[in-house]
Each structure stands twice: as C-alpha cells, then as structure tokens.
Coordinates of C-alpha atoms in Angstrom, one line a residue:
Chain A
M1 CA 112.9 94.4 5.5
Q2 CA 114.3 94.8 9.6
T3 CA 112.9 97.8 11.7
L4 CA 115.8 100.7 13.2
T5 CA 114.3 98.6 16.7
Q6 CA 115.6 94.7 14.6
T7 CA 118.8 96.9 13.8
L8 CA 119.7 98.3 17.3
A9 CA 119.5 94.9 19.1
Q10 CA 122.2 93.4 16.6
T11 CA 123.9 96.0 16.6
P12 CA 127.7 94.5 17.7
T13 CA 129.9 95.9 20.2
L14 CA 132.4 97.2 17.5
S15 CA 130.4 99.0 15.2
G16 CA 128.0 101.6 15.1
G17 CA 129.8 104.8 16.0
F18 CA 131.1 107.6 14.4
T19 CA 133.1 106.6 10.9
E20 CA 134.2 110.5 10.6
A21 CA 134.3 111.3 14.5
P22 CA 136.0 114.6 13.7
Q23 CA 133.9 115.8 11.1
Q24 CA 130.4 114.3 13.0
S25 CA 130.9 114.6 16.5
A26 CA 131.1 118.3 15.3
R27 CA 128.3 118.1 13.9
A28 CA 126.2 116.6 16.5
F29 CA 127.4 118.8 19.4
R30 CA 125.9 121.7 17.4
A31 CA 122.6 120.2 18.2
V32 CA 123.8 119.8 21.1
M33 CA 124.8 122.9 22.1
N34 CA 122.1 124.4 20.8
V35 CA 119.8 122.1 22.6
M36 CA 121.2 123.3 25.9
A37 CA 121.5 127.5 25.0
R38 CA 118.0 127.0 23.8
P39 CA 115.6 125.3 26.8
G40 CA 112.9 124.0 24.6
M41 CA 114.1 123.4 21.5
I42 CA 114.4 120.2 19.8
E43 CA 117.6 118.7 18.0
T44 CA 117.6 115.4 15.5
L45 CA 120.7 114.1 17.0
D46 CA 121.1 110.6 14.9
L47 CA 124.7 110.1 13.9
A48 CA 125.0 106.9 16.0
L49 CA 123.4 103.3 16.7
P50 CA 123.8 102.7 20.1
P51 CA 122.8 99.3 21.4
A52 CA 119.2 98.8 22.8
P53 CA 118.4 100.2 25.2
L54 CA 120.6 103.0 24.7
S55 CA 118.7 105.9 22.6
V56 CA 120.2 107.0 19.2
A57 CA 120.6 110.5 20.4
A58 CA 121.6 109.6 24.0
G59 CA 124.1 107.2 22.3
T60 CA 125.2 109.5 19.7
L61 CA 125.8 112.6 22.8
A62 CA 127.8 110.1 24.5
L63 CA 130.2 109.8 22.0
T64 CA 130.0 113.3 21.7
L65 CA 131.2 113.8 24.8
L66 CA 132.0 111.6 27.1
D67 CA 135.8 110.0 27.1
H68 CA 138.0 108.6 30.1
N69 CA 138.1 111.6 32.0
T70 CA 134.2 111.4 32.8
P71 CA 132.7 108.7 35.0
V72 CA 129.3 107.6 33.4
Y73 CA 126.6 106.0 35.7
L74 CA 124.1 103.3 34.1
A75 CA 120.9 103.0 35.6
G76 CA 118.1 100.7 35.5
K77 CA 118.4 98.4 32.3
W78 CA 120.9 100.6 30.9
D79 CA 123.2 98.6 33.3
C80 CA 123.3 96.3 30.7
A81 CA 127.1 94.2 28.7
A82 CA 125.6 95.2 25.4
V83 CA 126.0 98.8 26.7
R84 CA 128.5 99.0 28.6
D85 CA 131.0 96.9 25.9
W86 CA 129.6 99.8 23.4
L87 CA 130.6 102.7 25.6
T88 CA 133.6 101.5 27.3
F89 CA 134.9 100.2 23.3
H90 CA 134.1 104.1 21.4
T91 CA 134.5 106.3 24.4
S92 CA 136.7 104.5 27.2
A93 CA 134.7 105.9 30.3
P94 CA 135.3 105.1 33.3
F95 CA 131.3 103.3 34.8
A96 CA 131.0 105.2 38.8
T97 CA 127.9 105.4 41.4
A98 CA 124.9 107.9 41.0
E99 CA 127.4 109.8 44.3
E100 CA 130.7 110.1 41.5
A101 CA 129.4 110.4 38.1
D102 CA 129.8 113.1 35.2
F103 CA 127.1 111.6 33.0
A104 CA 124.3 109.8 34.1
F105 CA 122.1 107.9 31.3
G106 CA 118.9 106.1 32.6
D107 CA 115.1 106.3 32.0
W108 CA 113.5 109.3 35.1
D109 CA 112.9 106.3 37.0
A110 CA 115.8 104.1 37.0
L111 CA 118.1 107.4 37.8
Q112 CA 116.1 108.2 41.0
P113 CA 117.0 109.6 43.7
V114 CA 118.4 112.5 42.1
S115 CA 119.7 113.6 45.3
A116 CA 122.3 111.2 44.7
Y117 CA 123.4 113.6 41.6
R118 CA 126.9 115.7 41.9
I119 CA 125.4 119.9 41.9
G120 CA 129.1 121.6 42.1
T121 CA 130.1 123.2 44.8
P122 CA 129.7 127.0 45.4
E123 CA 132.9 127.9 44.4
Y124 CA 132.5 125.4 41.0
P125 CA 128.8 124.8 40.0
D126 CA 130.4 122.9 36.8
R127 CA 131.1 120.6 38.9
S128 CA 128.1 119.1 38.3
A129 CA 126.1 115.8 37.1
T130 CA 124.6 116.3 33.7
L131 CA 121.7 113.4 33.4
V132 CA 120.9 112.1 29.7
V133 CA 117.0 111.0 30.4
E134 CA 115.3 108.5 28.2
M135 CA 111.9 109.2 27.4
T136 CA 109.3 107.3 24.9
A137 CA 109.0 110.9 23.0
L138 CA 109.4 114.5 23.3
S139 CA 107.2 117.2 22.4
N140 CA 106.7 120.8 23.1
T141 CA 104.1 120.8 25.2
G142 CA 103.3 120.7 28.9
A143 CA 105.6 122.4 31.6
I144 CA 106.0 126.1 30.7
L145 CA 110.0 127.5 30.6
T146 CA 111.4 131.1 30.8
G147 CA 114.9 131.5 31.5
P148 CA 118.2 132.1 29.9
G149 CA 118.0 131.0 26.1
I150 CA 114.8 131.9 26.1
K151 CA 112.6 134.9 24.2
D152 CA 109.2 134.8 26.0
S153 CA 108.6 131.5 26.6
A154 CA 108.5 127.5 25.4
Q155 CA 106.9 124.4 26.5
L156 CA 109.0 121.1 26.9
S157 CA 107.2 117.4 27.7
L158 CA 109.3 117.1 31.3
P159 CA 109.6 113.8 33.1
D160 CA 108.8 115.5 36.3
V161 CA 108.2 118.9 37.0
A162 CA 108.4 119.1 40.8
A163 CA 112.2 117.4 40.6
A164 CA 112.4 120.6 38.2
R165 CA 111.6 123.1 40.2
A166 CA 113.3 121.6 43.3
N167 CA 116.7 121.5 40.4
T168 CA 116.3 125.6 40.1
A169 CA 115.9 126.3 43.7
L170 CA 119.1 125.4 44.4
F171 CA 120.5 127.6 41.0
P172 CA 123.8 128.3 40.0
L173 CA 124.3 124.4 41.9
G174 CA 121.7 122.1 40.1
Y175 CA 122.4 119.4 38.2
D176 CA 121.4 119.4 34.0
L177 CA 119.2 117.4 31.7
F178 CA 119.3 115.9 28.4
L179 CA 115.7 114.7 27.2
C180 CA 116.0 111.7 25.0
A181 CA 113.5 110.4 22.3
G182 CA 114.8 107.8 20.0
D183 CA 116.8 110.4 17.5
Q184 CA 115.3 113.8 18.9
L185 CA 117.3 115.2 21.8
A186 CA 116.5 118.6 24.1
A187 CA 117.6 119.8 27.0
L188 CA 116.9 121.3 30.4
P189 CA 119.8 123.8 32.5
R190 CA 119.4 124.0 35.8
S191 CA 119.0 128.3 35.2
T192 CA 115.7 127.6 33.7
K193 CA 112.9 128.9 35.5
V194 CA 109.6 126.0 35.1
R195 CA 106.4 126.3 35.9
T196 CA 102.5 124.2 35.3
V197 CA 100.1 125.4 32.1
Chain B
M1 CA 143.0 116.3 2.7
S2 CA 144.5 118.6 5.1
D3 CA 147.1 117.6 7.4
Y4 CA 145.8 118.7 10.5
N5 CA 143.0 117.4 12.1
F6 CA 139.6 118.9 11.2
A7 CA 139.9 122.4 13.3
Y8 CA 143.0 121.9 14.8
L9 CA 142.5 120.3 18.0
D10 CA 143.0 117.0 18.9
E11 CA 139.5 114.9 19.2
Q12 CA 140.3 114.5 22.7
T13 CA 140.9 118.4 23.9
K14 CA 137.4 119.2 21.6
R15 CA 135.4 116.9 24.2
M16 CA 136.8 118.7 27.2
I17 CA 135.7 121.9 25.7
R18 CA 132.6 121.0 24.9
R19 CA 131.8 119.9 28.1
A20 CA 133.1 122.4 29.5
I21 CA 130.9 125.1 27.3
L22 CA 127.7 123.9 27.7
K23 CA 128.5 123.8 31.8
G24 CA 129.1 128.0 30.9
L25 CA 125.9 127.4 29.1
A26 CA 124.3 126.1 31.8
V27 CA 125.7 128.8 34.4
P28 CA 125.3 131.2 32.4
G29 CA 128.4 134.3 33.1
Y30 CA 129.9 131.7 35.4
Q31 CA 134.1 131.2 34.0
V32 CA 134.6 127.2 34.0
P33 CA 137.5 126.4 34.5
F34 CA 139.0 124.0 31.3
A35 CA 142.3 122.8 30.2
S36 CA 144.1 124.9 27.9
R37 CA 146.1 124.1 25.4
E38 CA 149.0 126.1 23.6
M39 CA 147.9 127.3 19.7
P40 CA 150.2 127.8 17.4
M41 CA 150.0 131.5 18.4
P42 CA 150.9 134.2 20.9
Y43 CA 148.6 134.2 24.9
G44 CA 146.7 137.5 24.2
W45 CA 146.2 136.7 20.1
G46 CA 143.6 135.1 20.9
T47 CA 144.2 131.5 22.0
G48 CA 140.7 131.2 24.2
G49 CA 138.4 132.5 21.4
V50 CA 140.0 130.2 18.6
Q51 CA 140.1 126.8 21.0
V52 CA 136.0 127.5 21.5
S53 CA 135.9 128.5 17.3
A54 CA 137.8 124.9 17.4
A55 CA 135.7 123.9 19.1
V56 CA 132.5 124.2 18.0
L57 CA 132.5 124.7 13.7
C58 CA 131.7 122.1 11.6
P59 CA 133.0 121.4 8.3
E60 CA 129.9 123.3 6.6
D61 CA 130.5 126.7 8.3
T62 CA 131.0 130.7 6.8
M63 CA 133.4 132.2 9.4
K64 CA 133.9 135.4 9.9
V65 CA 137.2 137.3 12.3
I66 CA 136.7 140.8 13.3
D67 CA 139.8 142.3 15.2
Q68 CA 137.6 146.3 17.0
G69 CA 135.4 145.3 14.7
A70 CA 137.6 145.0 11.2
D71 CA 137.9 142.2 9.0
D72 CA 141.6 143.4 7.7
T73 CA 143.6 144.0 10.3
T74 CA 147.3 141.2 11.3
N75 CA 145.2 139.2 13.8
A76 CA 141.5 138.9 12.1
V77 CA 143.8 138.1 8.8
S78 CA 145.7 135.3 10.3
I79 CA 143.5 133.7 12.4
R80 CA 140.9 133.0 9.4
K81 CA 143.6 132.0 7.2
F82 CA 144.3 129.3 10.6
F83 CA 140.6 128.2 10.1
E84 CA 141.0 128.6 5.9
K85 CA 144.0 125.7 5.9
T86 CA 143.3 123.3 9.4
A87 CA 138.8 123.2 8.8
E88 CA 139.1 124.3 5.7
V89 CA 135.6 126.2 6.4
A90 CA 134.6 129.0 4.2
T91 CA 134.9 132.5 5.3
T92 CA 133.5 136.5 5.5
E93 CA 133.5 139.2 5.7
T94 CA 130.1 139.4 5.6
T95 CA 128.6 139.8 9.0
K96 CA 125.1 137.9 7.9
E97 CA 126.9 134.9 6.1
A98 CA 128.4 134.2 8.9
D99 CA 127.7 131.3 10.6
V100 CA 130.7 131.8 13.2
I101 CA 131.4 134.2 14.5
Q102 CA 135.4 135.2 16.5
T103 CA 135.5 138.7 17.6
R104 CA 138.3 141.0 19.2
H105 CA 136.6 143.8 21.3
R106 CA 133.6 144.1 19.1
I107 CA 130.2 143.3 18.4
P108 CA 129.1 143.9 15.2
E109 CA 126.6 146.8 14.5
Q110 CA 124.4 144.2 12.7
D111 CA 122.4 142.4 14.3
L112 CA 122.3 139.2 14.8
R113 CA 120.6 136.2 14.5
E114 CA 119.4 132.7 16.4
D115 CA 120.9 130.6 14.2
Q116 CA 124.8 133.1 14.5
I117 CA 127.7 132.0 17.4
L118 CA 129.3 134.7 18.4
V119 CA 132.7 133.7 20.2
Y120 CA 134.9 136.3 22.3
Q121 CA 138.4 136.3 23.0
V122 CA 139.1 136.7 26.1
P123 CA 142.3 138.3 27.8
I124 CA 141.4 138.9 31.6
P125 CA 137.8 136.7 32.0
E126 CA 137.7 137.6 35.9
P127 CA 136.1 141.3 36.6
L128 CA 137.7 141.2 39.6
R129 CA 140.9 140.4 39.0
F130 CA 141.8 143.7 39.4
L131 CA 140.2 144.6 42.2
E132 CA 141.3 141.6 44.5
P133 CA 144.6 140.1 42.6
S134 CA 144.0 136.3 44.5
E135 CA 141.8 134.1 42.7
V136 CA 141.2 131.9 45.3
E137 CA 139.1 135.0 46.8
T138 CA 137.6 136.2 44.0
R139 CA 136.1 132.9 43.9
K140 CA 134.5 133.1 46.7
M141 CA 133.0 136.5 46.7
H142 CA 131.3 134.9 43.3
A143 CA 130.4 132.1 45.0
L144 CA 128.5 134.2 48.0
E145 CA 127.5 137.2 45.5
E146 CA 129.7 139.6 46.8
Y147 CA 129.7 142.3 44.5
G148 CA 130.6 145.4 46.4
L149 CA 134.2 145.9 45.9
M150 CA 132.9 146.2 42.0
H151 CA 130.2 148.8 42.9
V152 CA 132.9 150.9 44.9
K153 CA 135.2 151.1 41.6
L154 CA 132.8 152.6 39.5
Y155 CA 132.2 154.8 43.2
E156 CA 135.4 155.9 43.2
D157 CA 135.4 156.1 39.3
I158 CA 132.5 159.0 40.2
A159 CA 133.9 160.5 43.1
R160 CA 137.3 161.1 41.1
N161 CA 135.8 162.1 37.5
G162 CA 132.5 163.1 38.5
A163 CA 131.5 160.1 36.1
I164 CA 131.9 156.2 35.8
A165 CA 135.0 156.8 33.9
T166 CA 135.3 152.9 32.8
S167 CA 135.2 152.8 29.3
Y168 CA 135.7 149.6 27.9
A169 CA 135.8 146.1 30.1
Y170 CA 132.5 147.0 32.4
P171 CA 131.1 145.0 34.0
V172 CA 127.7 143.4 33.7
K173 CA 125.6 141.1 36.2
V174 CA 124.4 138.1 34.4
E175 CA 121.0 136.8 34.9
G176 CA 120.5 138.8 38.7
R177 CA 123.3 136.8 39.9
Y178 CA 127.3 136.9 38.4
V179 CA 128.6 139.5 37.5
M180 CA 131.2 139.1 34.3
D181 CA 133.7 140.8 32.0
P182 CA 132.4 141.5 28.8
S183 CA 135.8 141.0 27.1
P184 CA 137.3 144.5 26.5
I185 CA 134.1 145.3 23.9
P186 CA 133.6 149.5 24.6
K187 CA 130.4 149.9 26.5
F188 CA 128.4 151.2 23.5
D189 CA 128.3 147.2 22.6
N190 CA 127.1 146.9 25.8
P191 CA 123.1 146.9 25.0
K192 CA 124.0 144.6 22.6
L193 CA 124.6 141.9 24.4
E194 CA 121.2 140.6 25.1
M195 CA 121.0 139.5 21.7
A196 CA 119.4 135.9 20.0
A197 CA 122.8 134.4 18.9
V198 CA 124.3 132.2 21.1
Q199 CA 127.5 133.7 22.6
L200 CA 131.0 132.0 24.3
F201 CA 133.5 133.3 25.8
G202 CA 137.3 131.9 25.9
A203 CA 140.3 132.9 27.9
G204 CA 143.1 131.1 27.3
R205 CA 145.8 132.6 29.0
E206 CA 143.9 132.3 32.2
Q207 CA 142.0 129.3 31.0
R208 CA 138.0 129.9 31.3
I209 CA 134.9 129.6 29.3
Y210 CA 131.6 131.6 29.7
A211 CA 129.3 132.3 27.8
L212 CA 125.3 133.8 27.2
P213 CA 122.9 131.7 25.7
P214 CA 120.4 133.7 23.4
Y215 CA 117.9 136.0 25.6
T216 CA 119.7 136.2 28.5
Q217 CA 119.8 139.1 30.5
V218 CA 122.8 141.3 30.6
V219 CA 122.5 144.4 33.1
S220 CA 125.1 147.2 32.6
L221 CA 126.7 148.1 36.2
D222 CA 125.4 151.1 37.8
F223 CA 124.0 153.2 40.0
E224 CA 120.0 155.2 40.1
D225 CA 121.7 158.7 39.7
H226 CA 124.4 157.8 37.6
P227 CA 123.2 155.4 35.5
F228 CA 124.5 153.4 32.8
D229 CA 125.5 155.7 29.3
P230 CA 126.6 153.8 26.6
S231 CA 128.4 156.2 24.6
K232 CA 130.2 156.9 21.7
A233 CA 131.9 160.0 20.1
D234 CA 129.7 162.6 19.1
H235 CA 129.8 162.8 15.3
P236 CA 128.6 160.6 12.8
C237 CA 131.4 158.5 10.2
G238 CA 133.5 160.1 8.3
L239 CA 132.9 157.9 5.1
C240 CA 129.3 156.8 5.2
G241 CA 128.1 159.3 7.7
S242 CA 126.6 156.9 10.0
E243 CA 125.4 158.5 12.8
D244 CA 124.7 155.2 15.1
S245 CA 127.5 153.4 15.0
Y246 CA 130.9 152.5 17.3
L247 CA 133.5 154.6 15.7
D248 CA 137.6 155.2 15.2
E249 CA 139.8 158.2 16.1
V250 CA 141.8 158.3 13.3
I251 CA 145.0 161.0 13.6
M252 CA 145.7 161.7 9.9
D253 CA 148.7 163.7 9.3
D254 CA 151.5 165.7 11.7
S255 CA 149.4 168.8 12.4
G256 CA 146.6 166.6 14.0
S257 CA 144.0 166.5 12.1
R258 CA 141.4 164.0 12.6
M259 CA 138.4 161.9 10.6
F260 CA 136.2 159.5 12.8
V261 CA 135.6 155.8 11.0
C262 CA 132.7 153.2 11.9
S263 CA 135.4 150.4 13.3
D264 CA 133.1 147.8 11.5
T265 CA 134.5 147.6 8.2
D266 CA 132.1 144.8 7.4
Y267 CA 129.1 147.7 8.4
C268 CA 130.4 150.6 6.4
Q269 CA 131.0 148.5 3.6
S270 CA 127.6 148.0 3.2
R271 CA 126.2 151.6 3.2
R272 CA 128.6 153.2 1.3
A273 CA 128.1 149.8 -1.3
A274 CA 124.2 151.4 0.1
G275 CA 124.8 154.2 -1.4
H276 CA 125.2 156.8 1.9
V277 CA 128.8 159.2 1.8
G278 CA 130.4 160.7 4.7
H279 CA 131.4 164.3 4.6
Q280 CA 134.8 163.0 4.2
G281 CA 134.0 159.9 2.2
V282 CA 134.0 159.4 -1.7
P283 CA 131.2 157.7 -3.6
F284 CA 131.2 153.6 -3.5
E285 CA 132.3 151.8 -6.5
E286 CA 132.9 148.4 -6.6
V287 CA 136.4 147.2 -7.2
S288 CA 136.9 144.5 -9.7
A289 CA 139.2 142.2 -9.5

C-alpha cells in the first residue's frame, strides 16, 4: 500500500487534475466561497492530486481559480519544476514576481515579505493579491476573529497575527489569505478583525 | 446529457466570475468590475443574477427563482427553466428547500439559513449614479468615503415631503464603510439584509458584482430626527391574513376596488396551507393533479 504522500510524490504532470471540470470546479468553488464568506470555517477541498509540495487543498484551489488571466507567484520550494509544469498544463497561468501576482503559493516564511504583494488601489481595492498559505495544520484555536461573515466570534490558527492585524488596518485595501493544510481549507479576508486570546 | 456546458457558461467565464465573487466577499459592499457576458436574454431580465447563479450552482443544488416575491411570473419561470435545461438542477418554489435562490426585487419572508445563497438581480448597482453620472467621479467618492451627496438627497426628500420618500433601493452602509444599493427591494426588506445566508449581487449590463457575507453589518441611511422606517401597506394579507409580510396592492375591477396580498407567494401559500385565512380568502385546498 502506498501512502498518500508517496502517491503525491509520483504524480506526473499530466494527471491529478479534474476529471469532470465543470461539476468538480463548481463543488470546489462552493467550499472556497464558504470559507471566504465565513472566516474561521474549515472545509475539505480534495478534488485534485497536485505534485508536492503543493497541498491537495491548494492544488484544487488552483484548478478552480487560475487561468491565463491570473499571474502566479511561487515562493521558496513551491517554485519547482514539478509544480510549475503541473500548473502550466492544468491552468496555463503565467508565472510572475510577487509584485505582479494575482495569486501566490508557499508557506508563510517563503511568502515573505508580505509588503511585496499588491493591495489594490483606493478606486479598485479588488486589484489585490490572494495568498495561498501552506500550513502544517489548521484548527479552530488561537487568534479570535470578528467581522463580516462571523456571527459572534470565531477562532483560527493563523500563521502570523501581527501581519494579519496590519493587513486589516489597510481596509478596504489589503491582500486576502487562503490557508491550506493537506485537504483542509480556511480563509482570512482583509475585512476580518483579529485579536489574540 | 445536456447539450450545454454545466450551467451554460464556459469554464473560463465562471472562473472570472468566481474570482470577482471572492473579492466582493473580502470587501463587502464594494462593486467589483467583471467582464459580463451576453446571455440568451435581454439586459434587464436578470443577466447579472443569472451569471452569478451559474458560477455558484452545484449539480446537487435545488434552485428557487422569484420575481417580486412570486415564483410564477414570467421572469422567474423563464430563469428557472433556463437552469433546469442548462444545469439540470432540481428546482423548487419552497424557500426552505432551496440551496440557491435567485431573486428580483425581494427578500423571502422566511428567514434564510447559513447553507443558503441569495443571488440578487441588480439593474443599477451604483447608489450614487442618479446623483453623479460620471463613473470616474463616483469611484472617487467611494474611494474617499465621500457620501455627503447621498445624505443631501435624503434631506431634500424630507424638505419636500416631510419624510424620506425613497421607498425601494433604499441606500445602506456596509460595515461602516461602503454605501451600497441593495437592488430595488422595498425598504421593508432592508432590515433582513443582515442574515445568515451569503448574499451575492450581479449587475449584467453595468458589469458589477458585489457581496454581503453572513451577519455583515448593514445600516440603512437615516437621520437622528428622521430614523429609518421599514414601512409597508397598513393592511393584513387578503388571502392569508398575515400582518407582517410585504404586500402587493391589486386592483380588482374598473370601479377601483382593491385587495392587498403577500408579495411572497410561497410564504402566503404555506400560511394558507397551515389554515390561515384572510378576510378575502377561501380555505386552502390541495390542488390535485
């Protein structure tokens, strides 16, 4: 028996994508939208098998949202031939620097400095980057979240509370985060207010 | 097997709309530009709502479409048939059975749940448009949070009419930041904008998408001495007797007699099925096929 990790390590460029793209991308987007609309919520997103170090959740998110119109920045060890080839074949997204990217993939350390990413303009705050942060685990512990999408308050294990607070202070400008761990997905939009316990 | 791609739109278009929806959710109340497609129906018939619905529908979903609260009007029937044909999704007229509800100009009376999605058809998304025709200027006003003109408009209402005369598309402020047009829903529906469901707004001709995540703070603009009043016709429903639902006034004959009935047909029917009878109604009978 192979472990999931072994299977992932052997995923060739051409496989691991959606087998019925319209239906699977619709289901994937429902999970993606739910977590963005409800910061703190953790959903399972496991419809693609990307090559390591891209997680299952981040790979499925990439297939759902990326195409030739979305420049992608790969940070640190995520910038490898396996990930580049897989994303190119399945999404045809062009690669770009952190400053030009619509989407950035990597762990929190590799994605630094976050000041490099686009935060939109006062007239067009939507012209901002979305960071897909790879984490070792996700749980409803740690920082306390309040704001749009949250009834009273929620808790989420964030990679960096101070950076999240600085990003919220820029509202309506700022970048938005997706947090991935294996096949788990959560989000932290710029509108969420973050405080420590 | 349908001859259409799932939910009509091609995948690249859906990705573009989905990215716009996510940015709209991240900046509640801000109008995200999107490359609206030509749809097989004229502008003004809900092309924005249809594109948003097409981008969020899942094959397993059950869909409901209402026009001014009614499931059985032309616009609602044709959009429901459109998705039956192109997405092969189940449809319903019952609010609580629906996963995705596309609406023109009403919010259902029944409270929506966290797992439901409400998609609005929006004609003019820019609340400042009738005050300032230039998009460059209104965009700058949103950027600078310069909303004085909107308060002047409401003040002029009071100066001329003694009260705020705006009765639908009543402007709201979202999370203390963006002034937003809630689409031409009656102001009676404005308090319901703070709800458990995800709300998505699509304007096809004007090429804008905006969104309200669940429980987002939505405040109807007003003045301390003229507080917001979500008024409705001061009558009970003639068919089901409801005292607290939004009513349509229906002219009955040439001599001007009239009746007031619930605009939400599913709400009215379920009340009648539960035994409520209004003063012009008859006891509910299950229609046999």
